[in-house]
Coordinates of C-alpha atoms in Angstrom, one line a residue:
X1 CA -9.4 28.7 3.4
X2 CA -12.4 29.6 1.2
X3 CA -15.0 30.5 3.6
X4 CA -18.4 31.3 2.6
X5 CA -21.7 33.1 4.4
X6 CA -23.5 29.9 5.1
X7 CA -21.0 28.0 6.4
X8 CA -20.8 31.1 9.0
X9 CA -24.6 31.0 9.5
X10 CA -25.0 27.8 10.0
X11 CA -22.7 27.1 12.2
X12 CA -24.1 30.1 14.4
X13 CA -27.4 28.0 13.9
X14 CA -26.1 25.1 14.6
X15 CA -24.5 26.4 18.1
X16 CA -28.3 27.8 18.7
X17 CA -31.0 25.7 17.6
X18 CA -33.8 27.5 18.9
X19 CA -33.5 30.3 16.9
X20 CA -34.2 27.5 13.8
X21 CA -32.6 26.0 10.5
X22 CA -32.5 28.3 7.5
X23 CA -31.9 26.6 4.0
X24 CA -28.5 28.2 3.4
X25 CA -26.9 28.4 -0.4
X26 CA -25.2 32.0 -0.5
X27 CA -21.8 31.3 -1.3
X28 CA -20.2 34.7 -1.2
X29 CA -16.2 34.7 0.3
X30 CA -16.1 36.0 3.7
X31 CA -13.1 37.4 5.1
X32 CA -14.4 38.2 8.5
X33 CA -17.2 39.7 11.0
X34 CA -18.1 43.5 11.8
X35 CA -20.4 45.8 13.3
X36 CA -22.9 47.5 10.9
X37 CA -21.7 50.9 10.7
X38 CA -24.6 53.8 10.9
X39 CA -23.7 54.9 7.1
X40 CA -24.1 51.8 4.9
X41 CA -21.9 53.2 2.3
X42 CA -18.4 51.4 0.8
X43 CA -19.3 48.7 2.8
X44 CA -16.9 45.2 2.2
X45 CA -19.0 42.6 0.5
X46 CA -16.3 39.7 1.5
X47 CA -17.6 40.5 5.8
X48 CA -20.8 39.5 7.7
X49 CA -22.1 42.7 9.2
X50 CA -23.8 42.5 12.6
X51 CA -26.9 45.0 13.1
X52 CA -29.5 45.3 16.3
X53 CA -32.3 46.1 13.8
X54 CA -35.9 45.2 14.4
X55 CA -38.9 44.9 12.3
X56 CA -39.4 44.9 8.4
X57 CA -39.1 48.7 8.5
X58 CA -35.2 49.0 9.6
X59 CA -34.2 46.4 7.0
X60 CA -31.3 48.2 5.0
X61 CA -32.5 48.3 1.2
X62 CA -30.9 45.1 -0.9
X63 CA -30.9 47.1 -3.9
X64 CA -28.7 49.7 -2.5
X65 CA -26.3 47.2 -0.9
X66 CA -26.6 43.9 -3.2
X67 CA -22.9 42.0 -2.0
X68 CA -23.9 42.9 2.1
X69 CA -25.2 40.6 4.4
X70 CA -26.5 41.5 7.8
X71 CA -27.4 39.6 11.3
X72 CA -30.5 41.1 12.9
X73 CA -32.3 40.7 16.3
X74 CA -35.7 39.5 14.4
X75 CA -38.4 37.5 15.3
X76 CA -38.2 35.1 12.6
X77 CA -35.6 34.3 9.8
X78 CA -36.6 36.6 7.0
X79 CA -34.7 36.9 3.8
X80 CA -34.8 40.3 1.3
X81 CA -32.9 40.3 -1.7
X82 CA -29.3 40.0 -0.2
X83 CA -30.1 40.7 2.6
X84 CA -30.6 38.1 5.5
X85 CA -31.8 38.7 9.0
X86 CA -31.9 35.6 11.7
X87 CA -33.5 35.9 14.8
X88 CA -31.6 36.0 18.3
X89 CA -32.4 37.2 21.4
X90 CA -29.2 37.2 22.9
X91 CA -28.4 40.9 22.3
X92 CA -26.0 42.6 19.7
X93 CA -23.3 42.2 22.2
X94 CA -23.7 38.6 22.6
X95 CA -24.3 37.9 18.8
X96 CA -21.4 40.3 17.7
X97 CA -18.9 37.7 19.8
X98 CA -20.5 34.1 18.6
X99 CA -19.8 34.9 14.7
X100 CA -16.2 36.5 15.7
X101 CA -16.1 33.7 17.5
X102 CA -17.4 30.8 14.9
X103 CA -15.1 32.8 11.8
X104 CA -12.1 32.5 14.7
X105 CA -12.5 28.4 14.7
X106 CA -12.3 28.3 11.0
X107 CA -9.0 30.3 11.2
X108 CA -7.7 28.4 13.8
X109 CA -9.1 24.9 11.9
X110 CA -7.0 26.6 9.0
X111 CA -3.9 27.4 10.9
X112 CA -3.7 23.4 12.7
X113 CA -4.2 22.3 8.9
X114 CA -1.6 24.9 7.5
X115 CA 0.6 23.0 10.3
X116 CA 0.4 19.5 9.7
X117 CA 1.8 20.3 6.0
X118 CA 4.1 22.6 7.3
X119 CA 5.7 19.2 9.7
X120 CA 5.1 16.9 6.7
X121 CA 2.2 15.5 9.1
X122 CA 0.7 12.2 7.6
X123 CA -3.0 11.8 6.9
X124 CA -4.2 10.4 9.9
X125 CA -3.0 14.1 12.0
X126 CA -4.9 15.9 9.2
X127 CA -8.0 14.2 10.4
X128 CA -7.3 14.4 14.1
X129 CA -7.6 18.4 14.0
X130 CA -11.2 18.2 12.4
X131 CA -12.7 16.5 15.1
X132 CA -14.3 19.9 16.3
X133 CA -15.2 21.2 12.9
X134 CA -16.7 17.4 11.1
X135 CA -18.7 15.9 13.0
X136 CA -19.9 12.7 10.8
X137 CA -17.3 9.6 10.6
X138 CA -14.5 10.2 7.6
X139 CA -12.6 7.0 6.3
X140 CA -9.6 8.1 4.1
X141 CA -8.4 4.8 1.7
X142 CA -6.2 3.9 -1.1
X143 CA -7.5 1.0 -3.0
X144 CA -3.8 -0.7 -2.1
X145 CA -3.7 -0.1 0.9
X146 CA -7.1 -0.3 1.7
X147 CA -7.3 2.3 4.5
X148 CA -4.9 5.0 5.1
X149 CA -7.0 7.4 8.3
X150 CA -10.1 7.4 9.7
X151 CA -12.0 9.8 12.4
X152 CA -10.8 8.2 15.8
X153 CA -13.3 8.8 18.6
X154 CA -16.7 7.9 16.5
X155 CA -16.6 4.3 18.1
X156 CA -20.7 4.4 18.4
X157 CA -21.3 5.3 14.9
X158 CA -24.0 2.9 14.1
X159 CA -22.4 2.0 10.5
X160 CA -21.2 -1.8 9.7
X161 CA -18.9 -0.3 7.5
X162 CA -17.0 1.7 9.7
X163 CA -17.1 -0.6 12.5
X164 CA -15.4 -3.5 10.2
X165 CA -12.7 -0.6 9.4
X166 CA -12.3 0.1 13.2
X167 CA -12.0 -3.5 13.9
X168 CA -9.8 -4.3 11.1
X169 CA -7.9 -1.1 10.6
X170 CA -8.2 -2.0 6.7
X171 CA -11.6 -1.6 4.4
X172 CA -12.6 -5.1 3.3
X173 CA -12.0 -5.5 -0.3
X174 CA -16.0 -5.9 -0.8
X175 CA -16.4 -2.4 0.3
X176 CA -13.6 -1.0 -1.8
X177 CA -15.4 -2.6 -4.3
X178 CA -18.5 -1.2 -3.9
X179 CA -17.1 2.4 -3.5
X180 CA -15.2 2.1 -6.9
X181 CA -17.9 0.0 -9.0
X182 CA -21.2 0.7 -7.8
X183 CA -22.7 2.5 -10.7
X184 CA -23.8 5.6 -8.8
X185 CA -20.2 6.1 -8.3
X186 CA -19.3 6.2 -11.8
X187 CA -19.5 9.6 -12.4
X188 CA -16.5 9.8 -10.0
X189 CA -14.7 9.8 -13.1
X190 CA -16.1 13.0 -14.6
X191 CA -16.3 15.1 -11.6
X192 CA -14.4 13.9 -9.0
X193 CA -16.8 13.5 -6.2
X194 CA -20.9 11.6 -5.8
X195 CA -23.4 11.5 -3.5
X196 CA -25.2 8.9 -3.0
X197 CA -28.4 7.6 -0.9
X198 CA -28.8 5.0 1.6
X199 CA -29.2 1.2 0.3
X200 CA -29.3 -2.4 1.1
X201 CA -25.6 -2.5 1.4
X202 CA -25.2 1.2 3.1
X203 CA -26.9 2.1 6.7
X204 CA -26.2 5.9 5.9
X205 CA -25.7 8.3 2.9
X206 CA -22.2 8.7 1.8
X207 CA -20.3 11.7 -0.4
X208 CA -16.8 10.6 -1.8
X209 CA -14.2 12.5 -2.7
X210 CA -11.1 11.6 -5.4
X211 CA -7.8 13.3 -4.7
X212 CA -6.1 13.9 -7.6
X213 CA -2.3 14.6 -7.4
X214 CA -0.6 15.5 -11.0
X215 CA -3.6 14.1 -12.3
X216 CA -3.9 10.8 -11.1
X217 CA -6.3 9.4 -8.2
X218 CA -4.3 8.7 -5.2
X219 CA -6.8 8.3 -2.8
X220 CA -10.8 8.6 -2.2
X221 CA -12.1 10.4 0.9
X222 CA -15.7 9.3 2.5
X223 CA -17.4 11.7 4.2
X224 CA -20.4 9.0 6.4
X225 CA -22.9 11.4 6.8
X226 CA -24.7 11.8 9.9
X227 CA -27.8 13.6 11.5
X228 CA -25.5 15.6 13.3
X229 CA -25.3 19.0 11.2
X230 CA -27.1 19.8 8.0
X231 CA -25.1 17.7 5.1
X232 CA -24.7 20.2 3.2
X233 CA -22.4 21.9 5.6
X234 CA -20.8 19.0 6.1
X235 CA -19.9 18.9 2.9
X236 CA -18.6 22.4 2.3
X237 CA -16.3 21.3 5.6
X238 CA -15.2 18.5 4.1
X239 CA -14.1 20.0 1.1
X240 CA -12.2 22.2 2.3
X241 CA -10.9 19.7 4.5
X242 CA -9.8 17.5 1.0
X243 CA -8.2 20.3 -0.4
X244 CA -5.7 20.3 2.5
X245 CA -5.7 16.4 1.8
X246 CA -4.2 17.4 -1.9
X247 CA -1.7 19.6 -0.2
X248 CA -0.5 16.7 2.3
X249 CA -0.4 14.0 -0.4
X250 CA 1.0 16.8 -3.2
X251 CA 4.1 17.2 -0.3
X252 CA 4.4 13.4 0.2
X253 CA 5.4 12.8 -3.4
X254 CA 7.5 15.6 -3.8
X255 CA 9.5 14.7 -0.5
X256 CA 9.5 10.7 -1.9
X257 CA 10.8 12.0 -5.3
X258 CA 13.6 14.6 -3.6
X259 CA 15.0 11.6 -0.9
X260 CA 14.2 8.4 -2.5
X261 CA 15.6 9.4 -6.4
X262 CA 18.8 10.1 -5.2
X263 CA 18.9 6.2 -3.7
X264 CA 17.3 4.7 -6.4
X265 CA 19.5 6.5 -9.3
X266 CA 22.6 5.2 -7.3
X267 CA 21.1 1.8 -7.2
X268 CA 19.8 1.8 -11.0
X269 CA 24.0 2.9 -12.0
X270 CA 25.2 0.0 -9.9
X271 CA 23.1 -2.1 -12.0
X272 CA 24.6 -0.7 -15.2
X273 CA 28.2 -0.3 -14.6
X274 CA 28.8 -3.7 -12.7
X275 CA 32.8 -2.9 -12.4
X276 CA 32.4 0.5 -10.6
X277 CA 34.8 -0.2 -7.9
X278 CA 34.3 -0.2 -4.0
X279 CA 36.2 3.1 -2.8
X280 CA 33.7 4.9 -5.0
X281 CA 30.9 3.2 -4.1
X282 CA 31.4 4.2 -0.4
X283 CA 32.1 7.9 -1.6
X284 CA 28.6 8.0 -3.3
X285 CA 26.7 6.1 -1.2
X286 CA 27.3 9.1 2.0
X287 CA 24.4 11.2 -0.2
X288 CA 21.8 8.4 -0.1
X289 CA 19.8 7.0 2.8
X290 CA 21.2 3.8 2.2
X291 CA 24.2 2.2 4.8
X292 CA 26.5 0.3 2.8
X293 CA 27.0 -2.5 5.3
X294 CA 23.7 -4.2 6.4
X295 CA 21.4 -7.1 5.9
X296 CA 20.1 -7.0 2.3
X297 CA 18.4 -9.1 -0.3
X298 CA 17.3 -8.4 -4.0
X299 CA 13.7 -9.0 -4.9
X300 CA 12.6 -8.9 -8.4
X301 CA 8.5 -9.0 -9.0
X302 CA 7.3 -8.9 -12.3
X303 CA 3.7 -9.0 -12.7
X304 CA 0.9 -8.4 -15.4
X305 CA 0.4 -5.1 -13.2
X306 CA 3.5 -3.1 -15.0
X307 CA 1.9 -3.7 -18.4
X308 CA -1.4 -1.7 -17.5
X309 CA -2.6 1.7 -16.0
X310 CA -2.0 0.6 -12.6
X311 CA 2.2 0.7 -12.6
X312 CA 2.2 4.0 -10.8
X313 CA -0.3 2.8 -8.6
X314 CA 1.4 -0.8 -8.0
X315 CA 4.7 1.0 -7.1
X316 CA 2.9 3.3 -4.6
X317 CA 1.4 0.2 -3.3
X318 CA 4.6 -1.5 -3.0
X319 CA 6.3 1.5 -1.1
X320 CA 4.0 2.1 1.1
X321 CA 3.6 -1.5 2.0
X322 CA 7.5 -2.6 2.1
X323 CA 8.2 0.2 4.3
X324 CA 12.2 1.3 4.7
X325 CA 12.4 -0.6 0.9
X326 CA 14.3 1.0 -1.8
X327 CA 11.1 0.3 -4.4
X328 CA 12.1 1.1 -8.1
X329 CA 11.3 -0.2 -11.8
X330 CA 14.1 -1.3 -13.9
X331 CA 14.0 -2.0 -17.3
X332 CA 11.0 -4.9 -17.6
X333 CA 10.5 -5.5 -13.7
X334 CA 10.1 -3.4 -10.1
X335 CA 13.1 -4.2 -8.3
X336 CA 13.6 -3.7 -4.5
X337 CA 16.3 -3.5 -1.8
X338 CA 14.8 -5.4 1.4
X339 CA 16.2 -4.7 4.6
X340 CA 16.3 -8.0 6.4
X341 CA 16.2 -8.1 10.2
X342 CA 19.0 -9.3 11.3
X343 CA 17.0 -11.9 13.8
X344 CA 15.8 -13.8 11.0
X345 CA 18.9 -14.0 8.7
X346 CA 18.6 -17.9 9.1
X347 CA 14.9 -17.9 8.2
X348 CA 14.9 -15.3 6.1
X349 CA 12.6 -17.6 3.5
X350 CA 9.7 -18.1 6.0
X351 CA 10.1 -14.3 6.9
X352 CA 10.0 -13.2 3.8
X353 CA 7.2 -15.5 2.6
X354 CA 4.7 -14.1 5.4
X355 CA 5.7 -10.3 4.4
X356 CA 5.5 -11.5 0.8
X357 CA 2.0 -13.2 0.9
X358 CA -0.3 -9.9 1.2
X359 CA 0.7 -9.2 -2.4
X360 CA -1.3 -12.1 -3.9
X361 CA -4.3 -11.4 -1.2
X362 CA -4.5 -8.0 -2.5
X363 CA -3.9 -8.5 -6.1
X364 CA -5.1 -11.8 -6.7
X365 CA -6.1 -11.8 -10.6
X366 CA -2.7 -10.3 -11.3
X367 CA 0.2 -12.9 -12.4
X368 CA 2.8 -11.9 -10.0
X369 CA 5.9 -13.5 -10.1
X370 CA 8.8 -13.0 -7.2
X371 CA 12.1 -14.0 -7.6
X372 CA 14.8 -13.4 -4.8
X373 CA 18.6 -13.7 -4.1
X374 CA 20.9 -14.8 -1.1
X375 CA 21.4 -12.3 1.9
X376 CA 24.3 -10.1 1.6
X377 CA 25.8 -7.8 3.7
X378 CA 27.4 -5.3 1.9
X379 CA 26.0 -3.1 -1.1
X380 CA 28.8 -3.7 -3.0
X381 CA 27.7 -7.3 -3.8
X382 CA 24.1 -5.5 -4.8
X383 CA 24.9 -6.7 -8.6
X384 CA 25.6 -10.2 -8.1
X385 CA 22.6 -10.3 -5.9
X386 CA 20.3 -9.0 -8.8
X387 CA 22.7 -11.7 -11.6
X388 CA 20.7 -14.6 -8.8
X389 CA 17.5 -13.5 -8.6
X390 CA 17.9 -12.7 -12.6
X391 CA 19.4 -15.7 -13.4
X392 CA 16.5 -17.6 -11.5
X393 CA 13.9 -15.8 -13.2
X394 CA 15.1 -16.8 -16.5
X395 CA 15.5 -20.6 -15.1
X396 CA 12.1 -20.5 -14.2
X397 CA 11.0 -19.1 -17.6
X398 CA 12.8 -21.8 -19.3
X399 CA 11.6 -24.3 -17.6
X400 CA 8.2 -24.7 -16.7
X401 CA 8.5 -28.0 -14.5
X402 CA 10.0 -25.9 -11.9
X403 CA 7.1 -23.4 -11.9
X404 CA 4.9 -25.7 -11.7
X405 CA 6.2 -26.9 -8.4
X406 CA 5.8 -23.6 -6.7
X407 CA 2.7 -22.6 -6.4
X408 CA 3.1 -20.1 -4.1
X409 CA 5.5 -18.1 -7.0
X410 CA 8.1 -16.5 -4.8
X411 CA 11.4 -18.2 -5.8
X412 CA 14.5 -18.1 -4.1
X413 CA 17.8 -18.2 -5.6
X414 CA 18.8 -20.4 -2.6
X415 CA 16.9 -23.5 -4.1
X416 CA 17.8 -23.0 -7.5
X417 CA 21.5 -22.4 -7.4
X418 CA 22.3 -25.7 -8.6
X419 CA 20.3 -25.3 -11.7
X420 CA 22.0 -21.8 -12.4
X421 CA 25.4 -23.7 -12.1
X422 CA 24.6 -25.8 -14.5
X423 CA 22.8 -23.3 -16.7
X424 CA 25.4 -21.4 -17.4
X425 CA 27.7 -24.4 -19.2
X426 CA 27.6 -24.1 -22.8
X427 CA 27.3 -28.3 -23.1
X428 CA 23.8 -28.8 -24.1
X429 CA 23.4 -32.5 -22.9
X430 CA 23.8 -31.3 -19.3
X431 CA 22.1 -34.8 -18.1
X432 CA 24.1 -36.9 -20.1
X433 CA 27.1 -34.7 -19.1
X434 CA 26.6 -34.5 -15.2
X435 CA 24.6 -36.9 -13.9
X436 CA 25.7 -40.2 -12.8
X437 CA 24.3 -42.7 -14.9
X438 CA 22.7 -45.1 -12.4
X439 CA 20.1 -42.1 -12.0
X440 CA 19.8 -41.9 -15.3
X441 CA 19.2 -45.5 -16.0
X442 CA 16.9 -45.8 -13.8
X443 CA 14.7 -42.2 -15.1
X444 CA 15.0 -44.0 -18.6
X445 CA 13.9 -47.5 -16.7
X446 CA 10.7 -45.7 -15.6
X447 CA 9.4 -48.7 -14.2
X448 CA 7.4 -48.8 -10.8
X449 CA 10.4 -50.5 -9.9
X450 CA 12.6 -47.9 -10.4
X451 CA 10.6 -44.8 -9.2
X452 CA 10.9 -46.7 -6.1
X453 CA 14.4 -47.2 -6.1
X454 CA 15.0 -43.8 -6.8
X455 CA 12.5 -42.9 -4.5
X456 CA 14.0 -44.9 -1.1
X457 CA 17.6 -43.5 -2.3
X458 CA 16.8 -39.9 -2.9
X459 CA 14.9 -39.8 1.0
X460 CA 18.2 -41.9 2.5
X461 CA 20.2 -38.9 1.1
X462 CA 18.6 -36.0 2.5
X463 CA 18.0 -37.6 6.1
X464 CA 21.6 -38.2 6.2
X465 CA 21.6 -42.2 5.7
X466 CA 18.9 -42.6 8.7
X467 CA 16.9 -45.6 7.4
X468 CA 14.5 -45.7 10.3
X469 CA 13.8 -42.1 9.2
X470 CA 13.3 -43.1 5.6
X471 CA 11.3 -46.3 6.4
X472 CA 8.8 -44.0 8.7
X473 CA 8.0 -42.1 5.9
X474 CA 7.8 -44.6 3.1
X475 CA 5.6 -46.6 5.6
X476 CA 8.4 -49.4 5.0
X477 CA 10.1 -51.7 7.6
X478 CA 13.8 -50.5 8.1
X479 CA 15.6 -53.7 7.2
X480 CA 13.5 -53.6 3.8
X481 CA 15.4 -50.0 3.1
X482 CA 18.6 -51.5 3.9
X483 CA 18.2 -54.0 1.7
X484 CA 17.5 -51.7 -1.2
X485 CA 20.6 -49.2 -0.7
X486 CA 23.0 -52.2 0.0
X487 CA 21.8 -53.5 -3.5
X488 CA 21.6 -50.1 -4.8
X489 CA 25.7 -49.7 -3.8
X490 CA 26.2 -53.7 -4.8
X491 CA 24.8 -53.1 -8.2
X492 CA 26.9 -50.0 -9.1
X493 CA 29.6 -50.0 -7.3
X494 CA 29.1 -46.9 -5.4
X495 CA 29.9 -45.8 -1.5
X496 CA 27.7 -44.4 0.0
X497 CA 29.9 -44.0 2.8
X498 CA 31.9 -41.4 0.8
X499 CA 30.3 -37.8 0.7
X500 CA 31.4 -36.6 -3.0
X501 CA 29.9 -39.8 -4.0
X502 CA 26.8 -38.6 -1.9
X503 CA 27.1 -35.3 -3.1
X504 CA 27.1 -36.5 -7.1
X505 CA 24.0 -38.3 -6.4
X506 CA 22.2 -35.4 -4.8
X507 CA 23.6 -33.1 -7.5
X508 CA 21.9 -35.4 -9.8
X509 CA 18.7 -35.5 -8.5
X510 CA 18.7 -31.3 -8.4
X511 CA 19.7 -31.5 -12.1
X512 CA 17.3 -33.9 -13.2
X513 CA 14.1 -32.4 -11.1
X514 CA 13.8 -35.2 -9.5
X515 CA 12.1 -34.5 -6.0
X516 CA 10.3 -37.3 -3.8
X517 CA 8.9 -34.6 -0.7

């Protein structure tokens, strides 16, 4: 930990006010705190010396010692050359023991630091062991995930900002916003780190911090400056506070590259040799993180997002968000691994929907596209699962009726299987070739007649023959729907007592799009 001689002076200052403020800039190293000796030669210029002298007379010639710095029982703050004497009336004794003691906290503020990486601590403990040495509010957020730590026990810091974060354990996207694009924040991108004022929008001053790791931003620390302690002690705290922050983020990605590849790679082969058979699987799935029975689905998301800067930042996004996810790109798309609870197996749609949803909240000018396979249980079935939620990606593509429909752009393999079926027979007049023709005569009729026809039909059929059900929600009388599926079965000789012939007609209606919800 780079500790200089004000940060060591004003913290002495700050634990004694009435001995005053001094203006501090000397940024000399300092290594530690000792006793002027009586000969003032070979002295260390990385300590603080401590000396009992008094009066202008006594002061130790600057020239003579230019790197030396010394602590003197004065009646006012008085600076000469390099040499600085402040004022206190506590006695050498006393004095000698508050700097050991202040250059002791910022050890031991280094050694709880030096320990959080050491445990592969997360951001959030980082922040927790500062409480003693920052005093003003610090909020700690990726612009994916919004907010990643904040200062816990600041609950009456008068700041709307921080309050909404407290409340919401997230920044709004207004004031990720203003953080990124507010033009006194542009030279973020030159230095790394701005000041800025109070405003309209801001109750106090902020400084911001990028983190860099392997050269990319991963994160932006604000420091909310408060009346507290002079800011620009604060900010020499907080900097060395964000270089631990590049140590602890600099350690995340390393451990997510050494226990993550390993599962990924294995998945990424299984996707490229399809026919690798299941005894080897199970040997080579014991050195991943991965248990080869489970409840799995495949989710493909391609997205306007892997063509631009942001794909690193995008994947981040999705890892840290789809927690316990293997998260990976392959070849055009970002593919993952979802590990289904096994309590919602049956609804694993409206699950996956609600988890699913944040992504277009977040990234909301971004075409994202999701397309997703059946459940399956065992990895070994983890290429067929990626063939469905491929094969209804390309579906999709082709058609653009079926896209339309969904606006919500998650699609599940589960409502489209009959399409792939079909899809994959070379006969190119798939209508002509499958459907039974009374649906087709009445889709070339396209009268108002027989929309309706196919209309009451298509409802009868997926309520299970229930005409009171059907004429509730066509607002008709019941013995008017009878009357139309009795001529419906009169006119082309079809049973609708008989499931295949049920079956047909709902197979039809899948392969024609034709959908009366």
């Amino acid at each position: 930990m780079k500790l200089s001689l004000s940060m060591i002076i004003t913290r002495f200052l700050i634990s004694h006010p009435e001995n005053g403020f001094a203006n501090m800039h000397a940024t000399t190293p300092i290594n530690g705190v000792r006793l002027l000796p009586e000969t003032t030669k070979g002295l260390d210029p990385s300590y603080l010396y401590v000396t009992e002298l008094i009066g202008d007379n006594n002061i130790p010639d600057a020239s003579a010692l230019p790197t030396a710095y010394f602590c003197a029982t004065a009646d006012s703050i008085k600076v000469s050359g390099y040499s600085i004497l402040i004022p206190f009336k506590g006695g050498l004794a006393r004095g000698f023991n508050e700097f050991i003691g202040i250059y002791n906290d910022f050890r031991e503020w280094e050694r709880k630091l030096n320990t959080v990486i050491l445990k592969d601590g997360s951001v959030q403990d980082a922040i927790d062991v500062c409480a003693e040495m920052i005093k003003s509010p610090v909020l700690l957020y990726d612009p994916a995930l919004k907010l990643l730590a904040h200062t816990k026990g600041m609950d009456d810091f008068n700041d709307t900002l921080f309050q909404n974060a407290l409340k919401n354990g997230y920044l709004d996207l207004a004031s990720v916003q203003y953080f990124e694009k507010v033009h006194d924040f542009e030279q973020l991108k030159k230095s790394g780190f701005a000041i800025r004022s109070t405003d309209t929008v801001r109750e106090h001053s902020d400084y911001i911090r990028v983190i860099n790791v392997d050269g990319e931003p991963v994160a932006h620390a604000v420091l909310l400056f408060s009346d507290i302690q002079p800011h620009d002690y604060e900010q020499s705290v907080f900097e060395l506070f964000c270089e631990y922050l590049q140590h602890i983020f600099e350690n995340q990605r390393a451990n997510f590259l050494r226990d993550r590849s390993v599962a990924d790679y294995f998945l990424m082969d299984l996707l490229d040799n399809p026919d690798t058979p299941m005894d080897q699987i199970r040997d080579r799935i014991y050195y991943t993180d991965i248990d080869y029975e489970g409840c799995y689905c495949l989710i493909i998301i391609d997205s306007d997002i892997r063509r631009k800067s942001m794909e690193h930042f995008f994947l981040s996004y999705l890892r840290n968000t789809l927690v316990g996810c293997c998260v990976f790109p392959y070849k055009e798309s970002i593919l993952v691994l979802y590990n289904l609870p096994t309590s919602e197996i049956r609804t694993y749609k409206d699950y996956l929907n609600e988890q699913l949803v944040r992504f277009y909240k977040d990234f909301p000018r971004d075409d994202i596209k999701i397309y997703i396979s059946r459940p399956f249980r065992e990895i070994g079935d983890f290429y067929a699962s990626y063939r469905q939620a491929s094969n209804t990606r390309a579906l999709i593509s082709k058609n653009k009726s079926l896209a339309i429909e969904n606006e919500s752009k998650i699609y599940y393999f589960k409502d489209y299987w009959i399409y792939d079926l079909m899809s994959q027979n070379t006969i190119k007049e798939k209508l002509v070739f499958y459907c039974e023709p009374c649906i087709l005569e009445l889709m070339n009729t396209d009268s108002k007649k027989s929309r309706h026809q196919l209309e009451i039909l298509y409802n009868y059929l997926i309520n299970d023959r229930n005409a009171t059900e059907v004429s509730k929600k066509l607002n008709m009388h019941r013995n008017n729907v009878v009357y139309h599926i009795n001529n419906f079965e009169e006119k082309y000789s079809i049973d609708l007592n008989d499931p295949d012939s049920r079956l047909k007609l709902l197979l039809s209606f899948k392969l024609a799009n034709l959908r009366f919800d």
